[in-house]
Tab-separated table of C-alpha atoms and ligand atoms in Angstrom:
chain	number	residue	atom	x	y	z
A	136	MET	CA	-0.171	-0.067	-0.071
A	137	LYS	CA	0.991	3.369	-1.020
A	138	GLY	CA	1.532	6.169	1.442
A	139	LYS	CA	1.136	10.002	0.892
A	140	LEU	CA	3.481	12.961	0.790
A	141	PHE	CA	2.638	16.270	2.242
A	142	ILE	CA	5.231	18.950	1.486
A	143	VAL	CA	4.466	21.269	3.951
A	144	GLY	CA	5.145	25.049	4.724
A	145	THR	CA	5.255	25.766	8.343
A	146	GLY	CA	5.119	29.558	8.061
A	147	PRO	CA	7.807	32.161	9.550
A	148	GLY	CA	7.519	30.623	13.099
A	149	ALA	CA	5.088	31.536	15.372
A	150	ALA	CA	1.817	28.795	15.846
A	151	GLU	CA	-0.578	31.560	15.158
A	152	MET	CA	1.085	32.109	11.438
A	153	ARG	CA	0.582	28.301	10.536
A	154	THR	CA	-2.358	27.364	8.064
A	155	PHE	CA	-5.075	25.086	9.119
A	156	ARG	CA	-4.400	22.438	6.356
A	157	MET	CA	-0.579	22.650	7.322
A	158	VAL	CA	-1.612	21.413	11.202
A	159	GLU	CA	-3.753	18.831	9.522
A	160	ALA	CA	-1.279	17.355	7.539
A	161	ILE	CA	1.317	16.917	10.070
A	162	LYS	CA	-1.398	15.524	12.247
A	163	GLN	CA	-2.260	12.874	9.895
A	164	SER	CA	1.217	11.954	9.176
A	165	ASP	CA	3.086	8.990	10.655
A	166	VAL	CA	6.420	10.452	9.672
A	167	ILE	CA	7.911	13.985	9.885
A	168	VAL	CA	10.883	14.829	7.866
A	169	ALA	CA	12.516	18.362	8.962
A	170	TYR	CA	15.696	20.215	9.274
A	171	THR	CA	16.456	20.406	13.018
A	172	THR	CA	15.428	23.967	13.938
A	173	TYR	CA	12.093	23.465	12.086
A	174	ALA	CA	11.302	20.352	13.976
A	175	LYS	CA	11.532	22.038	16.913
A	176	LEU	CA	9.292	24.859	15.733
A	177	ILE	CA	6.637	22.359	15.276
A	178	GLU	CA	7.392	20.010	18.215
A	179	ASP	CA	3.764	20.413	19.832
A	180	LEU	CA	2.164	19.067	16.730
A	181	THR	CA	4.708	15.848	16.598
A	182	ASP	CA	4.226	13.971	19.756
A	183	GLY	CA	4.287	10.094	19.114
A	184	LYS	CA	5.435	10.394	15.660
A	185	GLU	CA	8.411	9.391	13.831
A	186	VAL	CA	10.517	12.601	13.287
A	187	ILE	CA	13.858	12.292	11.139
A	188	THR	CA	15.713	15.418	11.113
A	189	ALA	CA	18.710	16.409	9.165
A	190	LYS	CA	21.264	19.340	8.923
A	191	MET	CA	20.912	22.567	6.887
A	192	LYS	CA	22.584	21.364	3.901
A	193	GLU	CA	21.162	17.988	3.818
A	194	GLU	CA	17.950	18.842	1.589
A	195	VAL	CA	18.528	15.812	-1.007
A	196	PHE	CA	18.982	13.270	2.054
A	197	ARG	CA	15.744	14.776	3.517
A	198	ALA	CA	13.797	14.424	0.126
A	199	LYS	CA	14.602	10.942	-0.522
A	200	VAL	CA	13.781	9.790	2.918
A	201	ALA	CA	10.465	11.322	2.791
A	202	ILE	CA	9.867	9.711	-0.513
A	203	GLN	CA	11.106	6.260	0.420
A	204	LYS	CA	9.033	6.220	3.530
A	205	ALA	CA	5.903	7.296	1.530
A	206	LEU	CA	6.453	4.659	-0.757
A	207	GLU	CA	6.918	1.981	2.159
A	208	GLY	CA	3.322	3.245	2.938
A	209	LYS	CA	3.492	5.910	5.384
A	210	ILE	CA	1.855	9.209	5.510
A	211	VAL	CA	4.687	11.606	5.339
A	212	SER	CA	5.028	15.343	5.935
A	213	LEU	CA	8.320	16.927	4.599
A	214	ILE	CA	8.815	20.308	6.297
A	215	SER	CA	9.721	23.581	5.029
A	216	SER	CA	9.780	27.067	6.546
A	217	GLY	CA	7.517	29.528	5.318
A	218	ASP	CA	5.985	28.098	1.911
A	219	PRO	CA	7.670	24.836	0.431
A	220	GLN	CA	8.072	26.605	-3.173
A	221	VAL	CA	10.138	29.490	-1.935
A	222	TYR	CA	13.494	28.110	-1.490
A	223	GLY	CA	11.930	25.092	0.166
A	224	MET	CA	11.579	21.612	-0.473
A	225	ALA	CA	8.911	21.546	-3.019
A	226	SER	CA	10.892	21.732	-6.275
A	227	LEU	CA	13.820	19.236	-5.184
A	228	THR	CA	11.340	16.829	-4.050
A	229	LEU	CA	8.996	16.795	-7.163
A	230	ASP	CA	12.335	16.764	-9.372
A	231	MET	CA	13.259	13.755	-7.844
A	232	MET	CA	9.918	12.023	-8.080
A	233	CYS	CA	9.530	13.138	-11.755
A	234	LYS	CA	13.405	11.728	-12.811
A	235	ASN	CA	12.566	8.562	-10.912
A	236	ASN	CA	9.036	8.146	-12.180
A	237	VAL	CA	7.568	7.722	-8.714
A	238	ASP	CA	4.050	7.388	-8.630
A	239	LEU	CA	2.979	8.480	-5.438
A	240	GLY	CA	0.035	10.867	-4.111
A	241	PHE	CA	1.395	14.088	-2.827
A	242	GLU	CA	0.134	17.671	-1.703
A	243	ILE	CA	2.124	20.752	-1.504
A	244	VAL	CA	0.616	22.812	1.607
A	245	PRO	CA	1.315	26.421	1.216
A	246	GLY	CA	2.683	28.712	4.276
A	247	VAL	CA	3.202	32.247	5.027
A	248	THR	CA	6.734	32.904	3.353
A	249	ALA	CA	9.380	35.144	4.832
A	250	ALA	CA	8.789	37.827	2.193
A	251	LEU	CA	5.312	38.380	3.050
A	252	ALA	CA	6.092	38.218	6.896
A	253	ALA	CA	8.761	40.527	6.761
A	254	ALA	CA	6.613	42.787	4.839
A	255	ALA	CA	3.932	42.925	7.246
A	256	LYS	CA	6.377	43.925	9.970
A	257	LEU	CA	7.683	46.787	7.738
A	258	GLY	CA	4.469	48.113	6.675
A	259	SER	CA	3.447	47.772	2.987
A	260	PRO	CA	6.776	47.593	1.225
A	261	LEU	CA	5.361	44.949	-1.663
A	262	GLY	CA	2.644	47.513	-2.687
A	263	MET	CA	3.915	47.061	-6.268
A	264	ASP	CA	5.821	44.490	-8.362
A	265	PHE	CA	8.649	42.891	-6.639
A	266	ALA	CA	11.408	40.466	-7.347
A	267	SER	CA	12.694	37.771	-4.910
A	268	ILE	CA	16.154	36.931	-5.013
A	269	SER	CA	18.361	34.324	-2.640
A	270	LEU	CA	21.807	35.384	-1.912
A	271	SER	CA	22.757	32.030	-1.436
A	272	ASP	CA	25.412	30.897	-3.759
A	273	LEU	CA	25.813	27.374	-2.715
A	274	LEU	CA	23.923	26.281	-5.669
A	275	ILE	CA	23.923	29.465	-7.941
A	276	PRO	CA	27.110	31.260	-9.208
A	277	ALA	CA	27.292	34.622	-7.390
A	278	GLU	CA	27.615	36.311	-11.035
A	279	GLU	CA	24.487	34.877	-11.951
A	280	ILE	CA	22.578	36.197	-8.600
A	281	LEU	CA	24.230	39.863	-9.386
A	282	HIS	CA	22.985	39.568	-12.792
A	283	ARG	CA	19.424	39.293	-11.481
A	284	VAL	CA	19.806	41.862	-8.965
A	285	ARG	CA	21.021	44.429	-11.849
A	286	LYS	CA	17.799	43.510	-14.092
A	287	ALA	CA	15.515	43.817	-10.988
A	288	VAL	CA	16.779	47.040	-10.074
A	289	GLU	CA	16.744	48.159	-13.694
A	290	GLY	CA	12.999	47.240	-13.838
A	291	ASP	CA	12.318	49.035	-10.706
A	292	PHE	CA	11.024	46.085	-8.709
A	293	VAL	CA	10.971	46.221	-5.017
A	294	ILE	CA	13.538	43.598	-4.125
A	295	VAL	CA	13.212	40.916	-1.556
A	296	PHE	CA	16.467	39.177	-0.538
A	297	TYR	CA	16.724	35.760	1.170
A	298	ASN	CA	19.416	34.281	2.734
A	299	PRO	CA	21.445	37.665	3.211
A	300	ILE	CA	23.828	36.279	5.291
A	301	ASN	CA	26.284	36.073	2.731
A	302	LYS	CA	27.458	39.262	3.407
A	303	PRO	CA	30.212	39.903	0.891
A	304	LEU	CA	27.535	39.454	-1.768
A	305	LEU	CA	24.980	41.435	-0.062
A	306	GLU	CA	27.232	44.388	-0.247
A	307	LYS	CA	27.716	43.928	-3.901
A	308	ALA	CA	23.942	43.920	-4.531
A	309	MET	CA	23.511	46.847	-2.457
A	310	GLU	CA	26.041	48.439	-4.394
A	311	ILE	CA	24.447	47.772	-7.662
A	312	ILE	CA	21.227	48.909	-6.339
A	313	SER	CA	22.977	52.227	-4.994
A	314	GLN	CA	23.641	52.861	-8.778
A	315	TYR	CA	20.228	53.151	-9.651
A	316	ARG	CA	18.430	54.173	-6.571
A	317	LYS	CA	18.508	57.283	-4.302
A	318	PRO	CA	20.286	57.187	-1.114
A	319	GLU	CA	17.114	57.753	0.979
A	320	THR	CA	15.217	54.480	-0.501
A	321	PRO	CA	13.613	52.738	2.260
A	322	VAL	CA	15.460	49.346	3.247
A	323	GLY	CA	13.608	47.108	5.875
A	324	ILE	CA	15.437	44.660	7.530
A	325	VAL	CA	13.424	41.698	9.445
A	326	ARG	CA	15.332	39.260	11.534
A	327	SER	CA	13.292	36.192	13.178
A	328	ALA	CA	9.876	37.466	11.977
A	329	TYR	CA	7.214	35.818	14.067
A	330	ARG	CA	9.663	34.352	16.451
A	331	GLU	CA	11.064	35.219	19.941
A	332	ASP	CA	14.103	37.076	19.006
A	333	GLU	CA	12.074	39.191	16.086
A	334	LYS	CA	13.689	42.608	15.316
A	335	VAL	CA	12.505	45.039	12.696
A	336	ILE	CA	14.357	47.856	11.185
A	337	VAL	CA	13.544	50.455	8.723
A	338	THR	CA	16.607	52.174	7.291
A	339	THR	CA	17.993	53.562	3.819
A	340	LEU	CA	20.144	52.407	1.248
A	341	ALA	CA	22.683	55.164	2.399
A	342	GLU	CA	22.397	53.838	6.031
A	343	TRP	CA	21.818	49.959	6.071
A	344	ARG	CA	25.291	49.019	6.855
A	345	LYS	CA	25.084	50.336	10.472
A	346	TYR	CA	22.672	47.423	10.959
A	347	GLU	CA	24.743	44.705	9.277
A	348	GLY	CA	25.612	43.259	12.691
A	349	ILE	CA	21.944	42.059	12.972
A	350	ILE	CA	21.723	40.129	9.946
A	351	ASN	CA	21.886	36.472	10.373
A	352	MET	CA	20.607	33.411	8.686
A	353	ILE	CA	16.971	34.014	9.663
A	354	THR	CA	17.022	37.522	8.192
A	355	THR	CA	14.979	39.067	5.122
A	356	ILE	CA	15.728	42.314	3.528
A	357	ILE	CA	13.267	44.639	1.142
A	358	VAL	CA	14.564	47.331	-0.540
A	359	GLY	CA	11.842	49.731	-1.873
A	360	ASN	CA	11.330	50.887	-5.294
A	361	SER	CA	11.812	54.525	-6.679
A	362	GLN	CA	8.371	55.151	-5.326
A	363	SER	CA	8.757	53.774	-1.899
A	364	TYR	CA	8.700	55.971	1.253
A	365	VAL	CA	8.726	55.904	5.039
A	366	CYS	CA	5.434	57.216	7.098
A	367	ASN	CA	5.519	56.758	10.624
A	368	GLY	CA	8.147	54.505	10.570
A	369	LYS	CA	6.254	52.188	8.105
A	370	ILE	CA	7.479	51.548	4.504
A	371	ILE	CA	4.770	52.490	1.786
A	372	THR	CA	5.447	51.307	-1.824
A	373	PRO	CA	2.161	53.038	-3.359
A	374	ARG	CA	0.528	50.885	-5.966
A	375	GLY	CA	-0.172	53.867	-8.257
A	376	TYR	CA	-3.857	54.885	-7.231
A	377	GLU	CA	-2.930	58.518	-6.719
A	378	ARG	CA	-2.633	58.316	-10.755
A	379	LYS	CA	-6.040	58.207	-10.974
A	380	TYR	CA	-7.808	59.132	-7.790
A	381	SER	CA	-7.608	61.850	-4.719
A	382	LEU	CA	-6.448	60.090	-1.745
A	383	GLU	CA	-7.638	63.035	0.555
A	384	LEU	CA	-10.118	61.813	3.143
A	385	SER	CA	-12.276	64.622	2.728
A	386	ASN	CA	-12.579	64.272	-0.938
A	387	ASP	CA	-15.316	61.940	-2.506
A	388	SER	CA	-13.853	61.926	-5.942
B	661	SAH	N1	11.007	28.630	2.523
B	661	SAH	C1	11.650	29.709	3.429
B	661	SAH	C2	12.714	30.104	2.797
B	661	SAH	C3	13.965	29.231	2.999
B	661	SAH	S1	15.328	30.095	2.741
B	661	SAH	C4	10.228	30.622	3.197
B	661	SAH	O1	9.016	30.607	2.295
B	661	SAH	O2	10.287	31.558	3.979
B	661	SAH	C5	15.883	30.835	4.093
B	661	SAH	C6	15.825	32.198	4.315
B	661	SAH	O3	14.342	32.611	4.481
B	661	SAH	C7	16.554	32.696	5.488
B	661	SAH	O4	17.695	33.042	5.009
B	661	SAH	C8	15.745	34.224	5.403
B	661	SAH	O5	16.045	35.147	4.331
B	661	SAH	C9	14.262	33.775	5.252
B	661	SAH	N2	13.558	33.608	6.352
B	661	SAH	C10	12.898	32.205	7.145
B	661	SAH	N3	12.290	32.604	8.032
B	661	SAH	C11	12.555	33.786	8.531
B	661	SAH	C12	11.793	34.485	9.598
B	661	SAH	N4	11.036	34.168	10.495
B	661	SAH	N5	12.252	36.007	9.511
B	661	SAH	C13	12.980	36.592	8.480
B	661	SAH	N6	13.412	35.961	7.438
B	661	SAH	C14	12.994	34.464	7.410
């Protein structure tokens, strides 16, 4: 008898940011496969289940184990933080299943990704088109990443940086952005969104380096576009309503 594979996003951390379906999937599962830290974040749901943990760079191992356990007939949840599409386990696992002709029922369970969690803490920086770029050069060469940064900034996209712990690459990326955008462009730095040691900083392209020390493995950075501004400590990227409407509260038009 075949099992089932859930590829599940747990959201940014706090239990109240989980989806209902995510909790259901984990409760139904016999086996949980997770990176060690994420296993801890869902400990309250995994009592009595087989929990297989692995370290950060063992994604391929985790995907293989999850597929094998499901093929043995188990119901398995393979865990990603945030959303499993976004630099998570979904594409690797589906890729592996496709290339090995694995016939297995699966379900991708979406979650609140770090970009959205960080954006919520910063105000509304993602009000217009945005590009998400991972600064991890473990799988993608640094040059390719910087090429994407250049194209995103040329297109005036708001830019969300995942994995900014690679600080030399982060500095290069910010230098490229500074060639196109003004020094007062808002920059939001969010560490551990919806977790215990959460930190939210609103700064600018000229000043962000002051906060380089707080950037760690669980930090997301959002750089505004040419229209983004700061009001009452929050970043706002206008959608463009002002081109057509008056935003004055007293004006009905
Ligand atoms: N699948 C995840 C991303 C995994 S890549 C998601 O959808 O969110 C890991 C990166 O995600 C980290 O380097 C960081 O940039 C970001 N991240 C994950 N959780 C975060 C959190 N709680 N607060 C801020 N950034 C976070």
